[in-house]
Short mmCIF file of C-alpha atoms in Angstrom, two decimals:
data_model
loop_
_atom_site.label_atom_id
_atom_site.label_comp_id
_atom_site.label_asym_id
_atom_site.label_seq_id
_atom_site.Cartn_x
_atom_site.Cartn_y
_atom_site.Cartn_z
CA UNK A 1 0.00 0.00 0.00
CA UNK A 2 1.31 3.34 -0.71
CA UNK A 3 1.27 6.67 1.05
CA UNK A 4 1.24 10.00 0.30
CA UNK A 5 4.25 12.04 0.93
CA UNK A 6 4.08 15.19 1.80
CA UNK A 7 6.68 17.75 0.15
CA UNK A 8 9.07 19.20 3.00
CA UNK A 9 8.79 23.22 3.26
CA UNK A 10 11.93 24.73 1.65
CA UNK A 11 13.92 26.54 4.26
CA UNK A 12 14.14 30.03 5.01
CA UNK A 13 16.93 31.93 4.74
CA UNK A 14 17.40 33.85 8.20
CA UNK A 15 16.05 37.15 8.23
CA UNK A 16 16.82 40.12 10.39
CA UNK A 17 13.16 41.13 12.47
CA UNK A 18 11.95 43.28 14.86
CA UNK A 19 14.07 46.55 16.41
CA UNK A 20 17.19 45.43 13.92
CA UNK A 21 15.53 45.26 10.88
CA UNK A 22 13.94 48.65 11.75
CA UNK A 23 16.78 50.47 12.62
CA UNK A 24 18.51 48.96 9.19
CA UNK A 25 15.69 49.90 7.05
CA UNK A 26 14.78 53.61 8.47
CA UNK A 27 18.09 54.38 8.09
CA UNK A 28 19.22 52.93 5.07
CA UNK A 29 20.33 56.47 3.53
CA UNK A 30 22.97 56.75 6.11
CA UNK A 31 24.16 53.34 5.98
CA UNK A 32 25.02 53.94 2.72
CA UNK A 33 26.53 57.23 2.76
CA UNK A 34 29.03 55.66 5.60
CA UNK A 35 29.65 52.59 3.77
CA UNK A 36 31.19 55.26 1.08
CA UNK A 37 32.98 56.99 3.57
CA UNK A 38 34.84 54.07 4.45
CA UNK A 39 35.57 52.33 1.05
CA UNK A 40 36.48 56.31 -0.02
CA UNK A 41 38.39 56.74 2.78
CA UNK A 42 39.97 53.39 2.50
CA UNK A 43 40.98 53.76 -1.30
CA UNK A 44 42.56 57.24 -0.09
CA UNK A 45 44.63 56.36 2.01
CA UNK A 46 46.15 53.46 0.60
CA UNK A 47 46.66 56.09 -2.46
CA UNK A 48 48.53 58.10 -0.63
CA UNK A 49 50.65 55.35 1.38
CA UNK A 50 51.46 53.85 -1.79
CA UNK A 51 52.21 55.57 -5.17
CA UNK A 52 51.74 59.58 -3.60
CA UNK A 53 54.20 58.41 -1.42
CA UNK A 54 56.42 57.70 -3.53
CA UNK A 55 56.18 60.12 -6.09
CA UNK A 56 56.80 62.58 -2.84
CA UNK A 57 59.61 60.61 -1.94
CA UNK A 58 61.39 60.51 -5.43
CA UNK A 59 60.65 64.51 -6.14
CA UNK A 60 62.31 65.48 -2.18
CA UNK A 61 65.37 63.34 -3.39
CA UNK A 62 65.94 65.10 -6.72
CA UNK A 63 65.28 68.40 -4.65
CA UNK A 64 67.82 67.72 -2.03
CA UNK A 65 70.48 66.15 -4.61
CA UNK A 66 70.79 69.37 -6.79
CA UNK A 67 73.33 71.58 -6.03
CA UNK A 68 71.88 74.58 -8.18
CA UNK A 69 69.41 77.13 -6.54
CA UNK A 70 66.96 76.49 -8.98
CA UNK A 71 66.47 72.85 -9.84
CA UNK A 72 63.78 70.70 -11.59
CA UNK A 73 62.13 68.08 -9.79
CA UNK A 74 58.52 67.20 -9.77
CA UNK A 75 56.45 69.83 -7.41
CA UNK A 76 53.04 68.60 -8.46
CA UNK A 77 53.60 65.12 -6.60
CA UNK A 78 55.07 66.89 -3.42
CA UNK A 79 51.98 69.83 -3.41
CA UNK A 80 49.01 66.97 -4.30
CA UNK A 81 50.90 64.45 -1.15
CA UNK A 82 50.57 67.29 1.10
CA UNK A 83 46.56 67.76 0.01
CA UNK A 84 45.84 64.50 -0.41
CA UNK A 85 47.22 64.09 3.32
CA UNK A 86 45.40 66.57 4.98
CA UNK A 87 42.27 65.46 3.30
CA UNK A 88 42.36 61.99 4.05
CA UNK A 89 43.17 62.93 7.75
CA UNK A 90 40.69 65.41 7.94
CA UNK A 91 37.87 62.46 7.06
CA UNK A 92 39.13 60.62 10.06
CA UNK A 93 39.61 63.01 12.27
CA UNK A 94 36.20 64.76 11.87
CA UNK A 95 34.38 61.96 10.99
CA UNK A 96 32.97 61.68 15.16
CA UNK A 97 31.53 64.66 14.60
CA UNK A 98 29.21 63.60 11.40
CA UNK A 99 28.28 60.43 13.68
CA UNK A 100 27.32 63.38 16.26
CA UNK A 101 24.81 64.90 14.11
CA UNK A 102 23.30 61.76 12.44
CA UNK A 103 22.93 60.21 16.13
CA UNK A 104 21.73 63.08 17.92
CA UNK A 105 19.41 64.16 14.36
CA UNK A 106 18.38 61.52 12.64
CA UNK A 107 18.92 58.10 14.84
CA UNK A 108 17.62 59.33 17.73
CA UNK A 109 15.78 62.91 17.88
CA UNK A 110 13.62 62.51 14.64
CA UNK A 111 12.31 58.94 16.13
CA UNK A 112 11.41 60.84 19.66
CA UNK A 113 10.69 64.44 18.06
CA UNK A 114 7.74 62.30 15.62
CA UNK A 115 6.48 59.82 17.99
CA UNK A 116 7.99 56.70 16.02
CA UNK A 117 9.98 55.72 19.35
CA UNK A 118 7.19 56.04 21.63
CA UNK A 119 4.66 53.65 19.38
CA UNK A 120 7.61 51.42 19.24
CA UNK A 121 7.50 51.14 23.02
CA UNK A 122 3.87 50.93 23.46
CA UNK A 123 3.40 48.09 20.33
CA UNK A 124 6.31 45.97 19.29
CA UNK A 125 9.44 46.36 21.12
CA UNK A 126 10.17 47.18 25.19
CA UNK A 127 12.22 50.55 25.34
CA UNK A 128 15.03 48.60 27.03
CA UNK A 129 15.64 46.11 23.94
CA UNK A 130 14.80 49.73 21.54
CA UNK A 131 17.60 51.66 22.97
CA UNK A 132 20.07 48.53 23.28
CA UNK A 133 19.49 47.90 19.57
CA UNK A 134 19.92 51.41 18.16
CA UNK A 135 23.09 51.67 20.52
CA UNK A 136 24.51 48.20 19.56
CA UNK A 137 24.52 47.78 15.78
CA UNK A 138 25.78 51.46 14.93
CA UNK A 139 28.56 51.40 17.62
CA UNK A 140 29.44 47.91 15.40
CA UNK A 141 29.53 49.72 12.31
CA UNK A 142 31.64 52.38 13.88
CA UNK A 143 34.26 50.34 14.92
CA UNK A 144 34.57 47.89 11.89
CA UNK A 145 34.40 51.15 9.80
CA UNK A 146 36.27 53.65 11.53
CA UNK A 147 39.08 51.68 13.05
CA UNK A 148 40.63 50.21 9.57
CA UNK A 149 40.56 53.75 8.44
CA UNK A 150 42.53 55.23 11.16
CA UNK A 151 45.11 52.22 10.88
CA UNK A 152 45.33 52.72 7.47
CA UNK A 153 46.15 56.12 7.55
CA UNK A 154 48.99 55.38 10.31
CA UNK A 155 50.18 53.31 7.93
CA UNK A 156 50.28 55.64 5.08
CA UNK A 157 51.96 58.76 7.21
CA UNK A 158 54.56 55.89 8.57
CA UNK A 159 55.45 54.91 5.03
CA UNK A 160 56.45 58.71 4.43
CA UNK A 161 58.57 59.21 7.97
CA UNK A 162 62.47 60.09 6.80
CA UNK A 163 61.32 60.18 2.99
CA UNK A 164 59.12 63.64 2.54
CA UNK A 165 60.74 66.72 4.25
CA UNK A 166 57.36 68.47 4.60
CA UNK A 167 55.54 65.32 6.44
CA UNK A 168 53.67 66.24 9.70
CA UNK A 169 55.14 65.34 12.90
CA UNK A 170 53.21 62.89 15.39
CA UNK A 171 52.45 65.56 17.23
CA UNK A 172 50.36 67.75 14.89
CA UNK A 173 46.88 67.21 16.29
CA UNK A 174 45.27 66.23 13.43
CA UNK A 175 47.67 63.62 12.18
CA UNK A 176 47.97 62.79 15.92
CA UNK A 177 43.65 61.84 15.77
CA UNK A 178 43.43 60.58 12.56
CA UNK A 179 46.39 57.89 13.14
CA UNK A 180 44.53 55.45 16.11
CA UNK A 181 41.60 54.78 17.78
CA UNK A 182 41.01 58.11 19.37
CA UNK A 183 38.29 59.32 16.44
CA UNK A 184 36.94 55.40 17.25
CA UNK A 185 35.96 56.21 21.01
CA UNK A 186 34.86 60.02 20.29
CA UNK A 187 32.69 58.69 17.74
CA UNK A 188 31.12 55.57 20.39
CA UNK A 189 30.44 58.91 22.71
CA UNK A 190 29.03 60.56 20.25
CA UNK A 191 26.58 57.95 19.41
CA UNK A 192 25.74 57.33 23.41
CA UNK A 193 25.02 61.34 23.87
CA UNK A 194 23.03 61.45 20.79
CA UNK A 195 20.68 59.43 23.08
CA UNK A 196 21.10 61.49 25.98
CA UNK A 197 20.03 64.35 24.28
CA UNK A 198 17.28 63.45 22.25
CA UNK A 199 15.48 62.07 25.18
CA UNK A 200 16.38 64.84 27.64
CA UNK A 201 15.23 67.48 24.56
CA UNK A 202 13.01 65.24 22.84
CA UNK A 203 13.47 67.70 19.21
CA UNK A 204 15.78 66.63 16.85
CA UNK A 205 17.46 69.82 16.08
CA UNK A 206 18.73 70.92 19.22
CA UNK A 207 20.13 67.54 20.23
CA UNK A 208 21.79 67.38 17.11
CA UNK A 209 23.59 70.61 18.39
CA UNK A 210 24.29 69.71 21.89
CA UNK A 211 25.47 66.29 20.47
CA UNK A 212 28.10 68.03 18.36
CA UNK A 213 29.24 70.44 21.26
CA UNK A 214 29.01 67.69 23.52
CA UNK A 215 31.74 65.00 21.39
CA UNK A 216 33.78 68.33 20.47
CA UNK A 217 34.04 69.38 24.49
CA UNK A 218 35.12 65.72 25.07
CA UNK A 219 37.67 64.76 22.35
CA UNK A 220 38.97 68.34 23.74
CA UNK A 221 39.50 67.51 27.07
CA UNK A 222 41.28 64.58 26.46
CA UNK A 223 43.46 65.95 23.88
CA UNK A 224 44.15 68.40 26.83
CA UNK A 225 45.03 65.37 29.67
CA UNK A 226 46.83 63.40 27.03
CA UNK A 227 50.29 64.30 27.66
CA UNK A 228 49.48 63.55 31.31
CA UNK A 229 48.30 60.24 31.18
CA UNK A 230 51.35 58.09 30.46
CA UNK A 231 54.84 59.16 32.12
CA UNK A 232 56.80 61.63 30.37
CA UNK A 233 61.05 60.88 29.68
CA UNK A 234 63.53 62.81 30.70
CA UNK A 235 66.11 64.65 28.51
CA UNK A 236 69.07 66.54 29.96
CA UNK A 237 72.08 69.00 27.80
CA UNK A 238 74.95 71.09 29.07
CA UNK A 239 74.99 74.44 29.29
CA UNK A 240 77.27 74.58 25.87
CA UNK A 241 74.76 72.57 24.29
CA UNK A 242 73.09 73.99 20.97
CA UNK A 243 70.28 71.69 21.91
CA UNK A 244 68.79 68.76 24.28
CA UNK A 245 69.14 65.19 22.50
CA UNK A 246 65.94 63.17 22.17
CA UNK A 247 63.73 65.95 21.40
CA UNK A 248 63.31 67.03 17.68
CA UNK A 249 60.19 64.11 16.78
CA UNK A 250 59.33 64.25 20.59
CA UNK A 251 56.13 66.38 22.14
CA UNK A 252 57.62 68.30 25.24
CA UNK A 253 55.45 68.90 28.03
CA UNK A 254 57.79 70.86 30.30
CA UNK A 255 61.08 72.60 29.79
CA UNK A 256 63.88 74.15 32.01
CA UNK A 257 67.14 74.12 34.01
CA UNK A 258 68.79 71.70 36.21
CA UNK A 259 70.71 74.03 39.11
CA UNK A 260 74.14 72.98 40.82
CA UNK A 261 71.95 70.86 43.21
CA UNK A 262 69.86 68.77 40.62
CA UNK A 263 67.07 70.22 40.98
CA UNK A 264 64.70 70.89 37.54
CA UNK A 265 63.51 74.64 37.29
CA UNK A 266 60.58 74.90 35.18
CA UNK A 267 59.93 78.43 33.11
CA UNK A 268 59.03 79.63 29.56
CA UNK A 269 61.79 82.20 29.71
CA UNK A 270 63.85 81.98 26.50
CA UNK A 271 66.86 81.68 28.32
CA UNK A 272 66.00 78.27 29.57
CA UNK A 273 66.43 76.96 25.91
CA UNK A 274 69.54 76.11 24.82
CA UNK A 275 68.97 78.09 21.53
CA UNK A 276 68.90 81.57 23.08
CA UNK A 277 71.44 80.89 25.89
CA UNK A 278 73.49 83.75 24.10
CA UNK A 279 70.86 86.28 24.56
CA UNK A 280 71.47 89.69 25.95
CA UNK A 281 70.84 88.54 30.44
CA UNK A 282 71.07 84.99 30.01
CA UNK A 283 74.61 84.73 31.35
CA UNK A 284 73.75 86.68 34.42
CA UNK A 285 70.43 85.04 35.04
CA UNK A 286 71.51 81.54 34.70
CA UNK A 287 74.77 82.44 37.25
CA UNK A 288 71.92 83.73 39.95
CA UNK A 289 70.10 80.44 39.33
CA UNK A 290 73.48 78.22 39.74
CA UNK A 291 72.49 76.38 36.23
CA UNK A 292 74.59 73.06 35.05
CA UNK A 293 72.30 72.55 32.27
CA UNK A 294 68.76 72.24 30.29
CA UNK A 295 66.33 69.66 30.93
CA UNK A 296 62.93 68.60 28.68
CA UNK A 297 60.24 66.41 29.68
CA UNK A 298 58.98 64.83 26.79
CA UNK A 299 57.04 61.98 25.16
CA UNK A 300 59.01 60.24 22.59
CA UNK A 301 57.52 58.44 19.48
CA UNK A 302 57.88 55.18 21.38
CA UNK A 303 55.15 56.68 23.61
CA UNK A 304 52.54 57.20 20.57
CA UNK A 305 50.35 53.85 21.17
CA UNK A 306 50.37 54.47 24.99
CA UNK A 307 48.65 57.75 24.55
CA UNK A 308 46.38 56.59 21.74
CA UNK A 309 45.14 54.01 24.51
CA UNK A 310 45.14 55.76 27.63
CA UNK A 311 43.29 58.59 25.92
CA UNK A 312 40.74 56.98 23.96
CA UNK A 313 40.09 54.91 27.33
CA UNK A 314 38.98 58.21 29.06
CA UNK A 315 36.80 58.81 26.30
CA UNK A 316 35.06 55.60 26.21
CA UNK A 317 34.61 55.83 29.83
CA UNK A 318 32.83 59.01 29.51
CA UNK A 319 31.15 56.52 26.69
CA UNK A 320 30.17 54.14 29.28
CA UNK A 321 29.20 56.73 31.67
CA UNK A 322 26.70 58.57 29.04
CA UNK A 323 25.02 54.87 27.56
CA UNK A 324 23.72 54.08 31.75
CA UNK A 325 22.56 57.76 31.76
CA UNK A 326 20.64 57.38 28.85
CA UNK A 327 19.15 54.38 30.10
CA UNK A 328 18.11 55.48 33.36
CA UNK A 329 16.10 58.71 31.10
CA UNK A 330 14.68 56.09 29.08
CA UNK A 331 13.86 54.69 32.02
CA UNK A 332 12.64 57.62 33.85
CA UNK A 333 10.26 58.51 31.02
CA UNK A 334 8.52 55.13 30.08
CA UNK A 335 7.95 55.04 33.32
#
């Protein structure tokens, strides 16, 4: 006797639902527009690590190899390195502060400003779980985006260190930002304070402002207690010195003379540099203070990941600090 079979149901291919596939789809505009900015970005700066490097490299050679005053080498490669540089830094650097707008405008104060978020809460989704999701998959997309960019652009200034005369040091700010994971945990802040603000102002303009201000004021205090967080080296000179050793591709946080007894004399007068030692009072003032020598305290280029980290962990605990606060107003108005 025979039986009937009955055809098996073809599988389904896994689907994204609920919160995820909302926050996906509603903001499918600026998923795409940062899914540009980092294959852009990407393609820039291998650019310039690569062949504008080079071309820089070859035209500072023939520069510094001619004797004559006037001397033909190629000064479109070395102008367009120098653009192309500051460009692709500049789309690091600032990108936090584009994640500040679209968090504090469009992720979260349009959703609160039109009601969206609150029929979310009250129909499909707790406010917990909303929040989590809208914080969780753009921080992902931050940090698989943002973090290859700023490694690749390390990468590209390295490849030009001792090659292009007119290369910015380490300690240019910019370069400085755009070369780790600094712009990485400004732009995670940025994100968490986009919440904060739309649900303390509940209107998407003005938290888009105070978002802004808000990752601007932190990335600037941190830049301010970087050279503090990691201990600083120590470089000493004669008073015949032309210069302390150790310090040309070093950032110097304090400056000064080291007296008879050892002790380190901080000041900002110019005769506490060994440059200007030979400047009208010097001699006389640096008897009265019984100087032996110079001294700098500075952070060498060895010291460039430990700031990166220490830094960027301040700003991730403000991070931290600003994703429970937004809970607890969430929180305080579902309540």
């Amino acid at each position: 006797m025979s039986t009937l079979s009955v055809p098996a149901a073809p599988a389904r291919s896994p689907r994204l639902s609920g919160p995820t596939w909302l926050v996906l789809r509603l903001h499918r505009p600026a998923l795409l527009v940062w899914a540009l900015v980092v294959v852009g970005g990407a393609a820039l700066t291998l650019w310039l690590g690569g062949p504008l490097t080079d071309a820089s490299a070859e035209a500072w050679r023939q520069y510094n190899a001619c004797p004559q005053p006037a001397c033909s080498y190629d000064q479109n490669a070395v102008t367009t390195y120098k653009s192309v540089a500051l460009y692709a830094a500049f789309v690091v650097a600032l990108a936090p502060l584009a994640v500040a707008a679209w968090a504090g405008g469009a992720l979260f104060g349009r959703e609160v400003e039109d009601g969206t978020a609150q029929l979310a809460w009250t129909q499909s989704v707790s406010p917990a779980r909303w929040l989590a999701v809208k914080l969780a998959w753009p921080a992902a997309l931050i940090v698989v985006g943002l973090t290859p960019l700023a490694l690749l652009y390390h990468r590209a200034w390295s490849a030009g260190q001792g090659r292009i005369d007119t290369i910015k040091p380490w300690t240019d700010v910019l370069t400085y930002t755009a070369s780790g994971p600094v712009p990485v945990a400004v732009a995670l802040f940025a994100l968490a304070f986009g919440a904060v603000a739309a649900l303390r102002l509940g209107r998407a303009l003005p938290a888009l402002g105070v978002t802004g201000a808000a990752s601007f004021g932190v990335w600037s205090i941190a830049e301010a207690l970087r050279v503090r967080l990691w201990p600083t080296v120590t470089r000493v000179a004669g008073l015949r010195s032309e210069s302390i050793p150790g310090t040309s591709r070093a950032e110097t946080v304090e400056r000064g003379i080291v007296t008879s007894g050892g002790t380190h004399v901080a000041g900002d007068s110019s005769c506490f540099i060994p440059d200007y030692k030979d400047a009208p009072g010097c001699a006389t003032k640096l008897e009265q203070l019984h100087a032996t020598g110079y001294y700098a305290d500075v952070h060498p280029y060895s010291h460039f990941w430990p700031l990166q980290l220490m830094e960027s962990g301040v700003v991730l605990a403000f991070a931290a600090v600003t994703a429970f606060v937004a809970f607890r107003l969430l929180r305080r108005r579902t309540a």
